[in-house]
């Protein structure tokens, strides 16, 4: 038995034990027995989430100490980012949304089938996908990343949406945990959107777990405080920390037509191809300072407060979205 098979069996046994010893009895005890079958998949999300946190800490934290872009000046802000990461990587959001949407699409699929309409499935486009599962996995990544690009770009185009998404950009000490520093409402909308796309193109729940995990790991690297890029041509193939850092750069990353405007550059989540094709790419050798212009003191900004703790950040995000706290520029 090779290592991969041994590791896979180990994870399967661990998943079964956690489910049988903890999750299943708890679900029946609180009266949620009808969701027991779905909760088994949830255990898989949780296990992979724990593995992600361990791998990220063991690999990216040493890199941040070895080749940092900047010195961390606010360790509490980094710890707060870790809370966001733990909340998301353990599967709470993606799992709930995906399994809420699946019954809806199953019903719609059944209705369409009765009408003689077969649902779209990406793997049916080419027989080679059935022979080479790795190619199907990459194809799923490309399709999901294409739609994620447009979602991300849209969050920079509307004042109410930017009011939520700006929380993500407000981290002046960007670090490996900053990827999930988002408003919960923004994440909920994105997970519904991405879950719908995944189901429409035929992604199975087990595949979705791995697709989300692969994307999340790469996004953690992109946000890490590391002086790293993928080379002259590599940065055109995969979003690097330097490329994505420009997206978080003060001004350039969140403005297009100058001070106080919406927009930005480098919206691609995984593949810079989308930025290149749609004119939003900005390749630079600079490792820019991160944050939002209005965080700066006058006269450049207005010392705007985006919140220090989790709940303060969530509340201020809602205020920005609804216009209760107007965005001002000096």
PDB file of C-alpha atoms in Angstrom:
ATOM      1  CA  UNK A   1       0.000   0.000   0.000  1.00  0.00           C
ATOM      2  CA  UNK A   2       1.499   3.358  -1.020  1.00  0.00           C
ATOM      3  CA  UNK A   3       1.478   6.490   1.123  1.00  0.00           C
ATOM      4  CA  UNK A   4      -1.438   8.140  -0.717  1.00  0.00           C
ATOM      5  CA  UNK A   5      -3.673   5.098  -0.247  1.00  0.00           C
ATOM      6  CA  UNK A   6      -2.663   4.837   3.410  1.00  0.00           C
ATOM      7  CA  UNK A   7      -3.353   8.544   4.004  1.00  0.00           C
ATOM      8  CA  UNK A   8      -6.706   8.330   2.207  1.00  0.00           C
ATOM      9  CA  UNK A   9      -7.760   5.342   4.309  1.00  0.00           C
ATOM     10  CA  UNK A  10      -6.657   7.151   7.445  1.00  0.00           C
ATOM     11  CA  UNK A  11      -8.794  10.183   6.616  1.00  0.00           C
ATOM     12  CA  UNK A  12     -11.780   7.997   5.759  1.00  0.00           C
ATOM     13  CA  UNK A  13     -11.494   6.140   9.072  1.00  0.00           C
ATOM     14  CA  UNK A  14     -11.128   9.414  10.962  1.00  0.00           C
ATOM     15  CA  UNK A  15     -14.170  10.843   9.207  1.00  0.00           C
ATOM     16  CA  UNK A  16     -16.229   7.765  10.072  1.00  0.00           C
ATOM     17  CA  UNK A  17     -15.135   7.817  13.722  1.00  0.00           C
ATOM     18  CA  UNK A  18     -15.926  11.525  14.217  1.00  0.00           C
ATOM     19  CA  UNK A  19     -19.277  11.067  12.515  1.00  0.00           C
ATOM     20  CA  UNK A  20     -20.325   7.982  14.470  1.00  0.00           C
ATOM     21  CA  UNK A  21     -18.930   8.997  17.857  1.00  0.00           C
ATOM     22  CA  UNK A  22     -19.773  12.702  17.913  1.00  0.00           C
ATOM     23  CA  UNK A  23     -21.776  14.131  15.018  1.00  0.00           C
ATOM     24  CA  UNK A  24     -24.486  11.502  14.503  1.00  0.00           C
ATOM     25  CA  UNK A  25     -25.496  11.217  18.189  1.00  0.00           C
ATOM     26  CA  UNK A  26     -25.505  15.014  18.503  1.00  0.00           C
ATOM     27  CA  UNK A  27     -27.671  15.479  15.405  1.00  0.00           C
ATOM     28  CA  UNK A  28     -30.279  13.017  16.707  1.00  0.00           C
ATOM     29  CA  UNK A  29     -30.152  14.525  20.189  1.00  0.00           C
ATOM     30  CA  UNK A  30     -30.962  18.055  18.944  1.00  0.00           C
ATOM     31  CA  UNK A  31     -33.666  16.787  16.597  1.00  0.00           C
ATOM     32  CA  UNK A  32     -31.822  17.180  13.286  1.00  0.00           C
ATOM     33  CA  UNK A  33     -31.854  13.522  12.281  1.00  0.00           C
ATOM     34  CA  UNK A  34     -33.094  14.305   8.770  1.00  0.00           C
ATOM     35  CA  UNK A  35     -29.772  16.052   8.048  1.00  0.00           C
ATOM     36  CA  UNK A  36     -27.539  13.246   9.312  1.00  0.00           C
ATOM     37  CA  UNK A  37     -26.558  12.082   5.820  1.00  0.00           C
ATOM     38  CA  UNK A  38     -25.465  15.576   4.795  1.00  0.00           C
ATOM     39  CA  UNK A  39     -23.553  16.033   8.046  1.00  0.00           C
ATOM     40  CA  UNK A  40     -21.251  13.154   7.067  1.00  0.00           C
ATOM     41  CA  UNK A  41     -19.972  15.330   4.205  1.00  0.00           C
ATOM     42  CA  UNK A  42     -19.642  18.167   6.702  1.00  0.00           C
ATOM     43  CA  UNK A  43     -17.181  16.120   8.733  1.00  0.00           C
ATOM     44  CA  UNK A  44     -15.019  15.868   5.604  1.00  0.00           C
ATOM     45  CA  UNK A  45     -15.052  19.673   5.267  1.00  0.00           C
ATOM     46  CA  UNK A  46     -13.985  19.966   8.907  1.00  0.00           C
ATOM     47  CA  UNK A  47     -11.107  17.486   8.604  1.00  0.00           C
ATOM     48  CA  UNK A  48      -9.726  19.115   5.474  1.00  0.00           C
ATOM     49  CA  UNK A  49     -10.098  22.500   7.147  1.00  0.00           C
ATOM     50  CA  UNK A  50      -7.982  21.399  10.099  1.00  0.00           C
ATOM     51  CA  UNK A  51      -5.373  20.013   7.701  1.00  0.00           C
ATOM     52  CA  UNK A  52      -5.312  23.333   5.852  1.00  0.00           C
ATOM     53  CA  UNK A  53      -4.675  25.295   9.035  1.00  0.00           C
ATOM     54  CA  UNK A  54      -1.819  22.974  10.007  1.00  0.00           C
ATOM     55  CA  UNK A  55      -0.193  23.044   6.556  1.00  0.00           C
ATOM     56  CA  UNK A  56      -0.496  26.826   6.257  1.00  0.00           C
ATOM     57  CA  UNK A  57       1.079  27.359   9.654  1.00  0.00           C
ATOM     58  CA  UNK A  58       3.942  24.927   9.028  1.00  0.00           C
ATOM     59  CA  UNK A  59       4.809  26.270   5.562  1.00  0.00           C
ATOM     60  CA  UNK A  60       3.753  29.903   5.246  1.00  0.00           C
ATOM     61  CA  UNK A  61       4.576  31.149   8.750  1.00  0.00           C
ATOM     62  CA  UNK A  62       8.272  30.206   8.359  1.00  0.00           C
ATOM     63  CA  UNK A  63       8.266  31.851   4.924  1.00  0.00           C
ATOM     64  CA  UNK A  64       6.821  35.031   6.404  1.00  0.00           C
ATOM     65  CA  UNK A  65       9.672  35.076   8.911  1.00  0.00           C
ATOM     66  CA  UNK A  66      12.314  34.285   6.290  1.00  0.00           C
ATOM     67  CA  UNK A  67      11.358  36.648   3.437  1.00  0.00           C
ATOM     68  CA  UNK A  68       8.813  39.157   4.804  1.00  0.00           C
ATOM     69  CA  UNK A  69       7.639  42.181   2.839  1.00  0.00           C
ATOM     70  CA  UNK A  70       7.086  44.215   5.981  1.00  0.00           C
ATOM     71  CA  UNK A  71       7.306  43.928   9.742  1.00  0.00           C
ATOM     72  CA  UNK A  72       4.036  43.000  11.438  1.00  0.00           C
ATOM     73  CA  UNK A  73       3.149  46.049  13.524  1.00  0.00           C
ATOM     74  CA  UNK A  74      -0.233  44.854  14.791  1.00  0.00           C
ATOM     75  CA  UNK A  75      -0.178  41.251  15.987  1.00  0.00           C
ATOM     76  CA  UNK A  76      -3.753  41.492  17.262  1.00  0.00           C
ATOM     77  CA  UNK A  77      -4.930  42.283  13.712  1.00  0.00           C
ATOM     78  CA  UNK A  78      -3.168  39.126  12.502  1.00  0.00           C
ATOM     79  CA  UNK A  79      -4.789  37.063  15.254  1.00  0.00           C
ATOM     80  CA  UNK A  80      -8.174  38.515  14.296  1.00  0.00           C
ATOM     81  CA  UNK A  81      -7.552  37.384  10.709  1.00  0.00           C
ATOM     82  CA  UNK A  82      -6.884  33.882  12.005  1.00  0.00           C
ATOM     83  CA  UNK A  83     -10.357  33.828  13.587  1.00  0.00           C
ATOM     84  CA  UNK A  84     -11.856  34.559  10.160  1.00  0.00           C
ATOM     85  CA  UNK A  85      -9.727  31.829   8.582  1.00  0.00           C
ATOM     86  CA  UNK A  86     -10.669  29.195  11.157  1.00  0.00           C
ATOM     87  CA  UNK A  87     -14.364  30.069  10.772  1.00  0.00           C
ATOM     88  CA  UNK A  88     -14.262  29.632   6.987  1.00  0.00           C
ATOM     89  CA  UNK A  89     -11.738  26.865   6.480  1.00  0.00           C
ATOM     90  CA  UNK A  90     -13.549  24.496   8.820  1.00  0.00           C
ATOM     91  CA  UNK A  91     -16.343  24.420   6.259  1.00  0.00           C
ATOM     92  CA  UNK A  92     -19.178  26.255   7.973  1.00  0.00           C
ATOM     93  CA  UNK A  93     -20.104  28.584   5.120  1.00  0.00           C
ATOM     94  CA  UNK A  94     -19.397  26.583   1.981  1.00  0.00           C
ATOM     95  CA  UNK A  95     -20.919  23.387   3.351  1.00  0.00           C
ATOM     96  CA  UNK A  96     -24.192  24.964   4.478  1.00  0.00           C
ATOM     97  CA  UNK A  97     -24.724  26.880   1.240  1.00  0.00           C
ATOM     98  CA  UNK A  98     -23.810  23.968  -1.025  1.00  0.00           C
ATOM     99  CA  UNK A  99     -26.149  21.543   0.704  1.00  0.00           C
ATOM    100  CA  UNK A 100     -28.967  24.088   0.886  1.00  0.00           C
ATOM    101  CA  UNK A 101     -28.721  24.635  -2.858  1.00  0.00           C
ATOM    102  CA  UNK A 102     -28.370  20.970  -3.866  1.00  0.00           C
ATOM    103  CA  UNK A 103     -32.030  19.990  -3.121  1.00  0.00           C
ATOM    104  CA  UNK A 104     -33.235  23.056  -5.038  1.00  0.00           C
ATOM    105  CA  UNK A 105     -31.231  22.133  -8.121  1.00  0.00           C
ATOM    106  CA  UNK A 106     -32.199  18.472  -7.797  1.00  0.00           C
ATOM    107  CA  UNK A 107     -35.830  19.543  -7.957  1.00  0.00           C
ATOM    108  CA  UNK A 108     -35.224  21.833 -10.938  1.00  0.00           C
ATOM    109  CA  UNK A 109     -33.282  19.064 -12.697  1.00  0.00           C
ATOM    110  CA  UNK A 110     -36.167  16.652 -12.185  1.00  0.00           C
ATOM    111  CA  UNK A 111     -38.630  19.191 -13.595  1.00  0.00           C
ATOM    112  CA  UNK A 112     -36.439  19.820 -16.636  1.00  0.00           C
ATOM    113  CA  UNK A 113     -35.977  16.066 -17.162  1.00  0.00           C
ATOM    114  CA  UNK A 114     -39.743  15.623 -17.294  1.00  0.00           C
ATOM    115  CA  UNK A 115     -39.779  18.301 -19.985  1.00  0.00           C
ATOM    116  CA  UNK A 116     -37.097  16.462 -21.958  1.00  0.00           C
ATOM    117  CA  UNK A 117     -34.341  18.947 -21.107  1.00  0.00           C
ATOM    118  CA  UNK A 118     -31.048  17.444 -19.920  1.00  0.00           C
ATOM    119  CA  UNK A 119     -28.982  19.528 -17.471  1.00  0.00           C
ATOM    120  CA  UNK A 120     -25.566  20.855 -18.508  1.00  0.00           C
ATOM    121  CA  UNK A 121     -22.553  18.921 -17.214  1.00  0.00           C
ATOM    122  CA  UNK A 122     -18.996  20.007 -17.938  1.00  0.00           C
ATOM    123  CA  UNK A 123     -17.598  16.477 -18.005  1.00  0.00           C
ATOM    124  CA  UNK A 124     -19.917  15.592 -20.910  1.00  0.00           C
ATOM    125  CA  UNK A 125     -18.238  18.121 -23.204  1.00  0.00           C
ATOM    126  CA  UNK A 126     -15.220  15.860 -23.822  1.00  0.00           C
ATOM    127  CA  UNK A 127     -14.820  12.133 -23.309  1.00  0.00           C
ATOM    128  CA  UNK A 128     -11.235  12.667 -22.170  1.00  0.00           C
ATOM    129  CA  UNK A 129     -12.483  14.146 -18.906  1.00  0.00           C
ATOM    130  CA  UNK A 130     -13.704  10.689 -17.876  1.00  0.00           C
ATOM    131  CA  UNK A 131     -10.303   9.181 -18.692  1.00  0.00           C
ATOM    132  CA  UNK A 132      -8.250  11.940 -17.042  1.00  0.00           C
ATOM    133  CA  UNK A 133      -9.935  13.148 -13.826  1.00  0.00           C
ATOM    134  CA  UNK A 134      -7.066  15.590 -13.186  1.00  0.00           C
ATOM    135  CA  UNK A 135      -7.949  17.483 -16.376  1.00  0.00           C
ATOM    136  CA  UNK A 136     -11.593  17.660 -15.293  1.00  0.00           C
ATOM    137  CA  UNK A 137     -10.464  19.044 -11.930  1.00  0.00           C
ATOM    138  CA  UNK A 138      -8.420  21.767 -13.661  1.00  0.00           C
ATOM    139  CA  UNK A 139     -11.328  22.529 -16.002  1.00  0.00           C
ATOM    140  CA  UNK A 140     -13.629  22.976 -13.010  1.00  0.00           C
ATOM    141  CA  UNK A 141     -11.066  25.320 -11.440  1.00  0.00           C
ATOM    142  CA  UNK A 142     -10.896  27.434 -14.599  1.00  0.00           C
ATOM    143  CA  UNK A 143     -14.657  27.727 -14.951  1.00  0.00           C
ATOM    144  CA  UNK A 144     -15.210  28.548 -11.283  1.00  0.00           C
ATOM    145  CA  UNK A 145     -12.315  31.015 -11.341  1.00  0.00           C
ATOM    146  CA  UNK A 146     -13.786  32.790 -14.381  1.00  0.00           C
ATOM    147  CA  UNK A 147     -17.049  33.424 -12.534  1.00  0.00           C
ATOM    148  CA  UNK A 148     -15.181  34.292  -9.341  1.00  0.00           C
ATOM    149  CA  UNK A 149     -13.252  36.974 -11.254  1.00  0.00           C
ATOM    150  CA  UNK A 150     -16.484  38.709 -12.238  1.00  0.00           C
ATOM    151  CA  UNK A 151     -17.907  38.439  -8.743  1.00  0.00           C
ATOM    152  CA  UNK A 152     -14.734  39.953  -7.302  1.00  0.00           C
ATOM    153  CA  UNK A 153     -14.646  42.701  -9.895  1.00  0.00           C
ATOM    154  CA  UNK A 154     -18.304  43.554  -9.258  1.00  0.00           C
ATOM    155  CA  UNK A 155     -17.599  43.989  -5.543  1.00  0.00           C
ATOM    156  CA  UNK A 156     -15.359  46.923  -6.500  1.00  0.00           C
ATOM    157  CA  UNK A 157     -17.942  48.613  -8.757  1.00  0.00           C
ATOM    158  CA  UNK A 158     -20.902  49.424  -6.497  1.00  0.00           C
ATOM    159  CA  UNK A 159     -20.784  51.615  -3.394  1.00  0.00           C
ATOM    160  CA  UNK A 160     -22.920  49.315  -1.243  1.00  0.00           C
ATOM    161  CA  UNK A 161     -20.895  46.250  -2.241  1.00  0.00           C
ATOM    162  CA  UNK A 162     -17.572  48.000  -1.759  1.00  0.00           C
ATOM    163  CA  UNK A 163     -18.864  48.981   1.679  1.00  0.00           C
ATOM    164  CA  UNK A 164     -18.764  45.293   2.569  1.00  0.00           C
ATOM    165  CA  UNK A 165     -15.725  44.194   0.564  1.00  0.00           C
ATOM    166  CA  UNK A 166     -13.576  47.097   1.773  1.00  0.00           C
ATOM    167  CA  UNK A 167     -13.191  45.262   5.087  1.00  0.00           C
ATOM    168  CA  UNK A 168     -10.999  42.750   3.237  1.00  0.00           C
ATOM    169  CA  UNK A 169      -8.794  45.566   1.916  1.00  0.00           C
ATOM    170  CA  UNK A 170      -8.473  47.385   5.227  1.00  0.00           C
ATOM    171  CA  UNK A 171      -5.711  45.117   6.564  1.00  0.00           C
ATOM    172  CA  UNK A 172      -2.515  47.193   6.695  1.00  0.00           C
ATOM    173  CA  UNK A 173      -0.577  44.162   7.994  1.00  0.00           C
ATOM    174  CA  UNK A 174      -1.549  41.686   5.270  1.00  0.00           C
ATOM    175  CA  UNK A 175      -0.584  38.127   6.221  1.00  0.00           C
ATOM    176  CA  UNK A 176      -1.272  34.469   5.440  1.00  0.00           C
ATOM    177  CA  UNK A 177      -4.594  34.565   7.361  1.00  0.00           C
ATOM    178  CA  UNK A 178      -5.932  37.672   5.580  1.00  0.00           C
ATOM    179  CA  UNK A 179      -7.677  35.856   2.721  1.00  0.00           C
ATOM    180  CA  UNK A 180     -10.787  35.175   4.817  1.00  0.00           C
ATOM    181  CA  UNK A 181     -10.939  38.618   6.434  1.00  0.00           C
ATOM    182  CA  UNK A 182     -14.315  39.386   4.845  1.00  0.00           C
ATOM    183  CA  UNK A 183     -17.737  40.569   5.844  1.00  0.00           C
ATOM    184  CA  UNK A 184     -19.971  37.590   6.620  1.00  0.00           C
ATOM    185  CA  UNK A 185     -22.740  38.898   4.355  1.00  0.00           C
ATOM    186  CA  UNK A 186     -20.311  39.270   1.447  1.00  0.00           C
ATOM    187  CA  UNK A 187     -19.064  35.718   2.010  1.00  0.00           C
ATOM    188  CA  UNK A 188     -22.609  34.389   2.214  1.00  0.00           C
ATOM    189  CA  UNK A 189     -23.503  36.006  -1.118  1.00  0.00           C
ATOM    190  CA  UNK A 190     -20.311  34.713  -2.736  1.00  0.00           C
ATOM    191  CA  UNK A 191     -20.798  31.171  -1.457  1.00  0.00           C
ATOM    192  CA  UNK A 192     -24.358  31.094  -2.793  1.00  0.00           C
ATOM    193  CA  UNK A 193     -23.114  32.358  -6.150  1.00  0.00           C
ATOM    194  CA  UNK A 194     -20.182  29.927  -6.373  1.00  0.00           C
ATOM    195  CA  UNK A 195     -22.279  27.034  -5.083  1.00  0.00           C
ATOM    196  CA  UNK A 196     -24.849  27.666  -7.811  1.00  0.00           C
ATOM    197  CA  UNK A 197     -22.152  27.725 -10.502  1.00  0.00           C
ATOM    198  CA  UNK A 198     -20.598  24.511  -9.155  1.00  0.00           C
ATOM    199  CA  UNK A 199     -23.899  22.655  -9.150  1.00  0.00           C
ATOM    200  CA  UNK A 200     -24.870  23.928 -12.614  1.00  0.00           C
ATOM    201  CA  UNK A 201     -21.644  22.621 -14.190  1.00  0.00           C
ATOM    202  CA  UNK A 202     -22.026  19.238 -12.485  1.00  0.00           C
ATOM    203  CA  UNK A 203     -19.571  19.392  -9.575  1.00  0.00           C
ATOM    204  CA  UNK A 204     -20.187  16.636  -7.023  1.00  0.00           C
ATOM    205  CA  UNK A 205     -20.008  17.465  -3.285  1.00  0.00           C
ATOM    206  CA  UNK A 206     -16.773  15.490  -2.852  1.00  0.00           C
ATOM    207  CA  UNK A 207     -15.196  17.294  -5.806  1.00  0.00           C
ATOM    208  CA  UNK A 208     -16.370  20.640  -4.491  1.00  0.00           C
ATOM    209  CA  UNK A 209     -14.544  20.073  -1.198  1.00  0.00           C
ATOM    210  CA  UNK A 210     -11.247  19.545  -3.033  1.00  0.00           C
ATOM    211  CA  UNK A 211     -11.814  22.437  -5.458  1.00  0.00           C
ATOM    212  CA  UNK A 212     -12.521  24.853  -2.620  1.00  0.00           C
ATOM    213  CA  UNK A 213      -9.536  23.581  -0.652  1.00  0.00           C
ATOM    214  CA  UNK A 214      -7.136  23.976  -3.601  1.00  0.00           C
ATOM    215  CA  UNK A 215      -8.374  27.501  -4.243  1.00  0.00           C
ATOM    216  CA  UNK A 216      -8.184  28.474  -0.579  1.00  0.00           C
ATOM    217  CA  UNK A 217      -4.621  27.231  -0.172  1.00  0.00           C
ATOM    218  CA  UNK A 218      -3.460  29.261  -3.152  1.00  0.00           C
ATOM    219  CA  UNK A 219      -5.293  32.343  -1.903  1.00  0.00           C
ATOM    220  CA  UNK A 220      -3.606  32.049   1.497  1.00  0.00           C
ATOM    221  CA  UNK A 221      -0.238  32.075  -0.281  1.00  0.00           C
ATOM    222  CA  UNK A 222      -1.293  35.146  -2.284  1.00  0.00           C
ATOM    223  CA  UNK A 223      -2.055  37.100   0.886  1.00  0.00           C
ATOM    224  CA  UNK A 224       1.024  35.947   2.799  1.00  0.00           C
ATOM    225  CA  UNK A 225       3.552  38.517   3.933  1.00  0.00           C
ATOM    226  CA  UNK A 226       6.262  37.058   1.689  1.00  0.00           C
ATOM    227  CA  UNK A 227       8.526  38.676  -0.880  1.00  0.00           C
ATOM    228  CA  UNK A 228       7.711  36.150  -3.584  1.00  0.00           C
ATOM    229  CA  UNK A 229       6.668  35.990  -7.229  1.00  0.00           C
ATOM    230  CA  UNK A 230       6.580  33.233  -9.844  1.00  0.00           C
ATOM    231  CA  UNK A 231       8.980  34.651 -12.404  1.00  0.00           C
ATOM    232  CA  UNK A 232       8.598  36.736 -15.548  1.00  0.00           C
ATOM    233  CA  UNK A 233       6.222  34.270 -17.180  1.00  0.00           C
ATOM    234  CA  UNK A 234       4.944  32.434 -14.107  1.00  0.00           C
ATOM    235  CA  UNK A 235       3.087  35.516 -12.885  1.00  0.00           C
ATOM    236  CA  UNK A 236       1.012  35.333 -16.066  1.00  0.00           C
ATOM    237  CA  UNK A 237      -0.010  31.763 -15.269  1.00  0.00           C
ATOM    238  CA  UNK A 238      -0.866  31.888 -11.570  1.00  0.00           C
ATOM    239  CA  UNK A 239      -1.599  34.743  -9.181  1.00  0.00           C
ATOM    240  CA  UNK A 240       1.500  35.278  -7.042  1.00  0.00           C
ATOM    241  CA  UNK A 241       1.840  37.117  -3.710  1.00  0.00           C
ATOM    242  CA  UNK A 242       3.437  40.088  -5.478  1.00  0.00           C
ATOM    243  CA  UNK A 243       0.722  40.225  -8.157  1.00  0.00           C
ATOM    244  CA  UNK A 244      -2.101  40.038  -5.625  1.00  0.00           C
ATOM    245  CA  UNK A 245      -0.402  42.484  -3.293  1.00  0.00           C
ATOM    246  CA  UNK A 246      -0.829  45.108  -6.007  1.00  0.00           C
ATOM    247  CA  UNK A 247      -4.575  44.449  -5.813  1.00  0.00           C
ATOM    248  CA  UNK A 248      -4.364  45.424  -2.127  1.00  0.00           C
ATOM    249  CA  UNK A 249      -2.127  48.433  -2.781  1.00  0.00           C
ATOM    250  CA  UNK A 250      -3.371  51.728  -1.365  1.00  0.00           C
ATOM    251  CA  UNK A 251      -5.113  53.566  -4.208  1.00  0.00           C
ATOM    252  CA  UNK A 252      -4.076  51.395  -7.154  1.00  0.00           C
ATOM    253  CA  UNK A 253      -5.724  48.274  -5.799  1.00  0.00           C
ATOM    254  CA  UNK A 254      -9.145  49.783  -5.194  1.00  0.00           C
ATOM    255  CA  UNK A 255      -9.341  52.812  -7.492  1.00  0.00           C
ATOM    256  CA  UNK A 256      -9.304  53.154 -11.271  1.00  0.00           C
ATOM    257  CA  UNK A 257      -9.915  56.813 -12.123  1.00  0.00           C
ATOM    258  CA  UNK A 258      -8.010  58.346  -9.224  1.00  0.00           C
ATOM    259  CA  UNK A 259      -8.617  59.304  -5.627  1.00  0.00           C
ATOM    260  CA  UNK A 260     -12.051  58.414  -4.304  1.00  0.00           C
ATOM    261  CA  UNK A 261     -13.204  56.364  -7.302  1.00  0.00           C
ATOM    262  CA  UNK A 262     -14.206  52.712  -7.402  1.00  0.00           C
ATOM    263  CA  UNK A 263     -12.498  49.965  -9.400  1.00  0.00           C
ATOM    264  CA  UNK A 264      -8.948  48.678  -9.175  1.00  0.00           C
ATOM    265  CA  UNK A 265      -6.677  46.095 -10.737  1.00  0.00           C
ATOM    266  CA  UNK A 266      -5.703  42.422 -10.488  1.00  0.00           C
ATOM    267  CA  UNK A 267      -9.105  40.951  -9.639  1.00  0.00           C
ATOM    268  CA  UNK A 268      -8.168  37.416 -10.734  1.00  0.00           C
ATOM    269  CA  UNK A 269      -8.499  34.911  -7.910  1.00  0.00           C
ATOM    270  CA  UNK A 270      -6.260  32.170  -9.332  1.00  0.00           C
ATOM    271  CA  UNK A 271      -5.435  32.808 -12.983  1.00  0.00           C
ATOM    272  CA  UNK A 272      -4.202  36.252 -14.179  1.00  0.00           C
ATOM    273  CA  UNK A 273      -5.496  35.308 -17.637  1.00  0.00           C
ATOM    274  CA  UNK A 274      -8.837  36.948 -16.813  1.00  0.00           C
ATOM    275  CA  UNK A 275      -7.197  40.258 -15.865  1.00  0.00           C
ATOM    276  CA  UNK A 276      -5.143  40.175 -19.070  1.00  0.00           C
ATOM    277  CA  UNK A 277      -8.152  39.376 -21.268  1.00  0.00           C
ATOM    278  CA  UNK A 278     -10.430  41.991 -19.704  1.00  0.00           C
ATOM    279  CA  UNK A 279      -7.918  44.794 -19.250  1.00  0.00           C
ATOM    280  CA  UNK A 280      -7.533  44.871 -15.456  1.00  0.00           C
ATOM    281  CA  UNK A 281      -4.005  43.435 -15.125  1.00  0.00           C
ATOM    282  CA  UNK A 282      -1.281  45.549 -13.541  1.00  0.00           C
ATOM    283  CA  UNK A 283       2.103  43.826 -13.415  1.00  0.00           C
ATOM    284  CA  UNK A 284       4.607  45.565 -11.181  1.00  0.00           C
ATOM    285  CA  UNK A 285       7.875  44.730  -9.454  1.00  0.00           C
ATOM    286  CA  UNK A 286       6.775  46.758  -6.439  1.00  0.00           C
ATOM    287  CA  UNK A 287       5.706  45.236  -3.132  1.00  0.00           C
ATOM    288  CA  UNK A 288       3.282  47.977  -2.258  1.00  0.00           C
ATOM    289  CA  UNK A 289       1.873  49.050   1.093  1.00  0.00           C
ATOM    290  CA  UNK A 290      -1.594  47.645   1.615  1.00  0.00           C
ATOM    291  CA  UNK A 291      -4.788  49.219   2.851  1.00  0.00           C
ATOM    292  CA  UNK A 292      -7.383  51.776   1.747  1.00  0.00           C
ATOM    293  CA  UNK A 293      -6.682  55.429   1.035  1.00  0.00           C
ATOM    294  CA  UNK A 294      -9.254  56.784   3.480  1.00  0.00           C
ATOM    295  CA  UNK A 295      -7.542  54.927   6.352  1.00  0.00           C
ATOM    296  CA  UNK A 296      -4.598  57.296   6.017  1.00  0.00           C
ATOM    297  CA  UNK A 297      -4.434  60.488   8.081  1.00  0.00           C
ATOM    298  CA  UNK A 298      -5.227  63.858   6.505  1.00  0.00           C
ATOM    299  CA  UNK A 299      -4.554  65.287   4.012  1.00  0.00           C
ATOM    300  CA  UNK A 300      -4.320  61.996   2.028  1.00  0.00           C
ATOM    301  CA  UNK A 301      -7.179  60.291   3.864  1.00  0.00           C
ATOM    302  CA  UNK A 302      -9.586  60.811   6.737  1.00  0.00           C
ATOM    303  CA  UNK A 303      -8.360  58.242   9.299  1.00  0.00           C
ATOM    304  CA  UNK A 304     -11.457  56.141   8.732  1.00  0.00           C
ATOM    305  CA  UNK A 305     -12.051  53.375  11.256  1.00  0.00           C
ATOM    306  CA  UNK A 306     -12.734  49.901   9.824  1.00  0.00           C
ATOM    307  CA  UNK A 307     -12.897  48.252  13.225  1.00  0.00           C
ATOM    308  CA  UNK A 308     -10.343  46.431  15.291  1.00  0.00           C
ATOM    309  CA  UNK A 309     -12.237  43.352  16.449  1.00  0.00           C
ATOM    310  CA  UNK A 310     -14.432  40.850  14.592  1.00  0.00           C
ATOM    311  CA  UNK A 311     -17.843  42.208  15.607  1.00  0.00           C
ATOM    312  CA  UNK A 312     -16.830  45.854  15.229  1.00  0.00           C
ATOM    313  CA  UNK A 313     -15.662  45.104  11.693  1.00  0.00           C
ATOM    314  CA  UNK A 314     -18.937  43.374  10.858  1.00  0.00           C
ATOM    315  CA  UNK A 315     -21.046  46.220  12.244  1.00  0.00           C
ATOM    316  CA  UNK A 316     -19.069  48.965  10.505  1.00  0.00           C
ATOM    317  CA  UNK A 317     -19.315  47.013   7.244  1.00  0.00           C
ATOM    318  CA  UNK A 318     -23.118  47.064   7.476  1.00  0.00           C
ATOM    319  CA  UNK A 319     -23.030  50.790   8.203  1.00  0.00           C
ATOM    320  CA  UNK A 320     -20.897  51.431   5.121  1.00  0.00           C
ATOM    321  CA  UNK A 321     -23.163  49.254   2.979  1.00  0.00           C
ATOM    322  CA  UNK A 322     -26.350  51.025   4.050  1.00  0.00           C
ATOM    323  CA  UNK A 323     -24.849  54.515   3.905  1.00  0.00           C
ATOM    324  CA  UNK A 324     -25.156  55.062   7.642  1.00  0.00           C
ATOM    325  CA  UNK A 325     -21.459  55.835   7.576  1.00  0.00           C
ATOM    326  CA  UNK A 326     -20.711  57.845   4.448  1.00  0.00           C
ATOM    327  CA  UNK A 327     -17.384  57.269   2.726  1.00  0.00           C
ATOM    328  CA  UNK A 328     -15.557  60.572   2.715  1.00  0.00           C
ATOM    329  CA  UNK A 329     -12.274  61.669   1.226  1.00  0.00           C
ATOM    330  CA  UNK A 330     -10.219  64.693   2.090  1.00  0.00           C
TER     331      UNK A 330
END
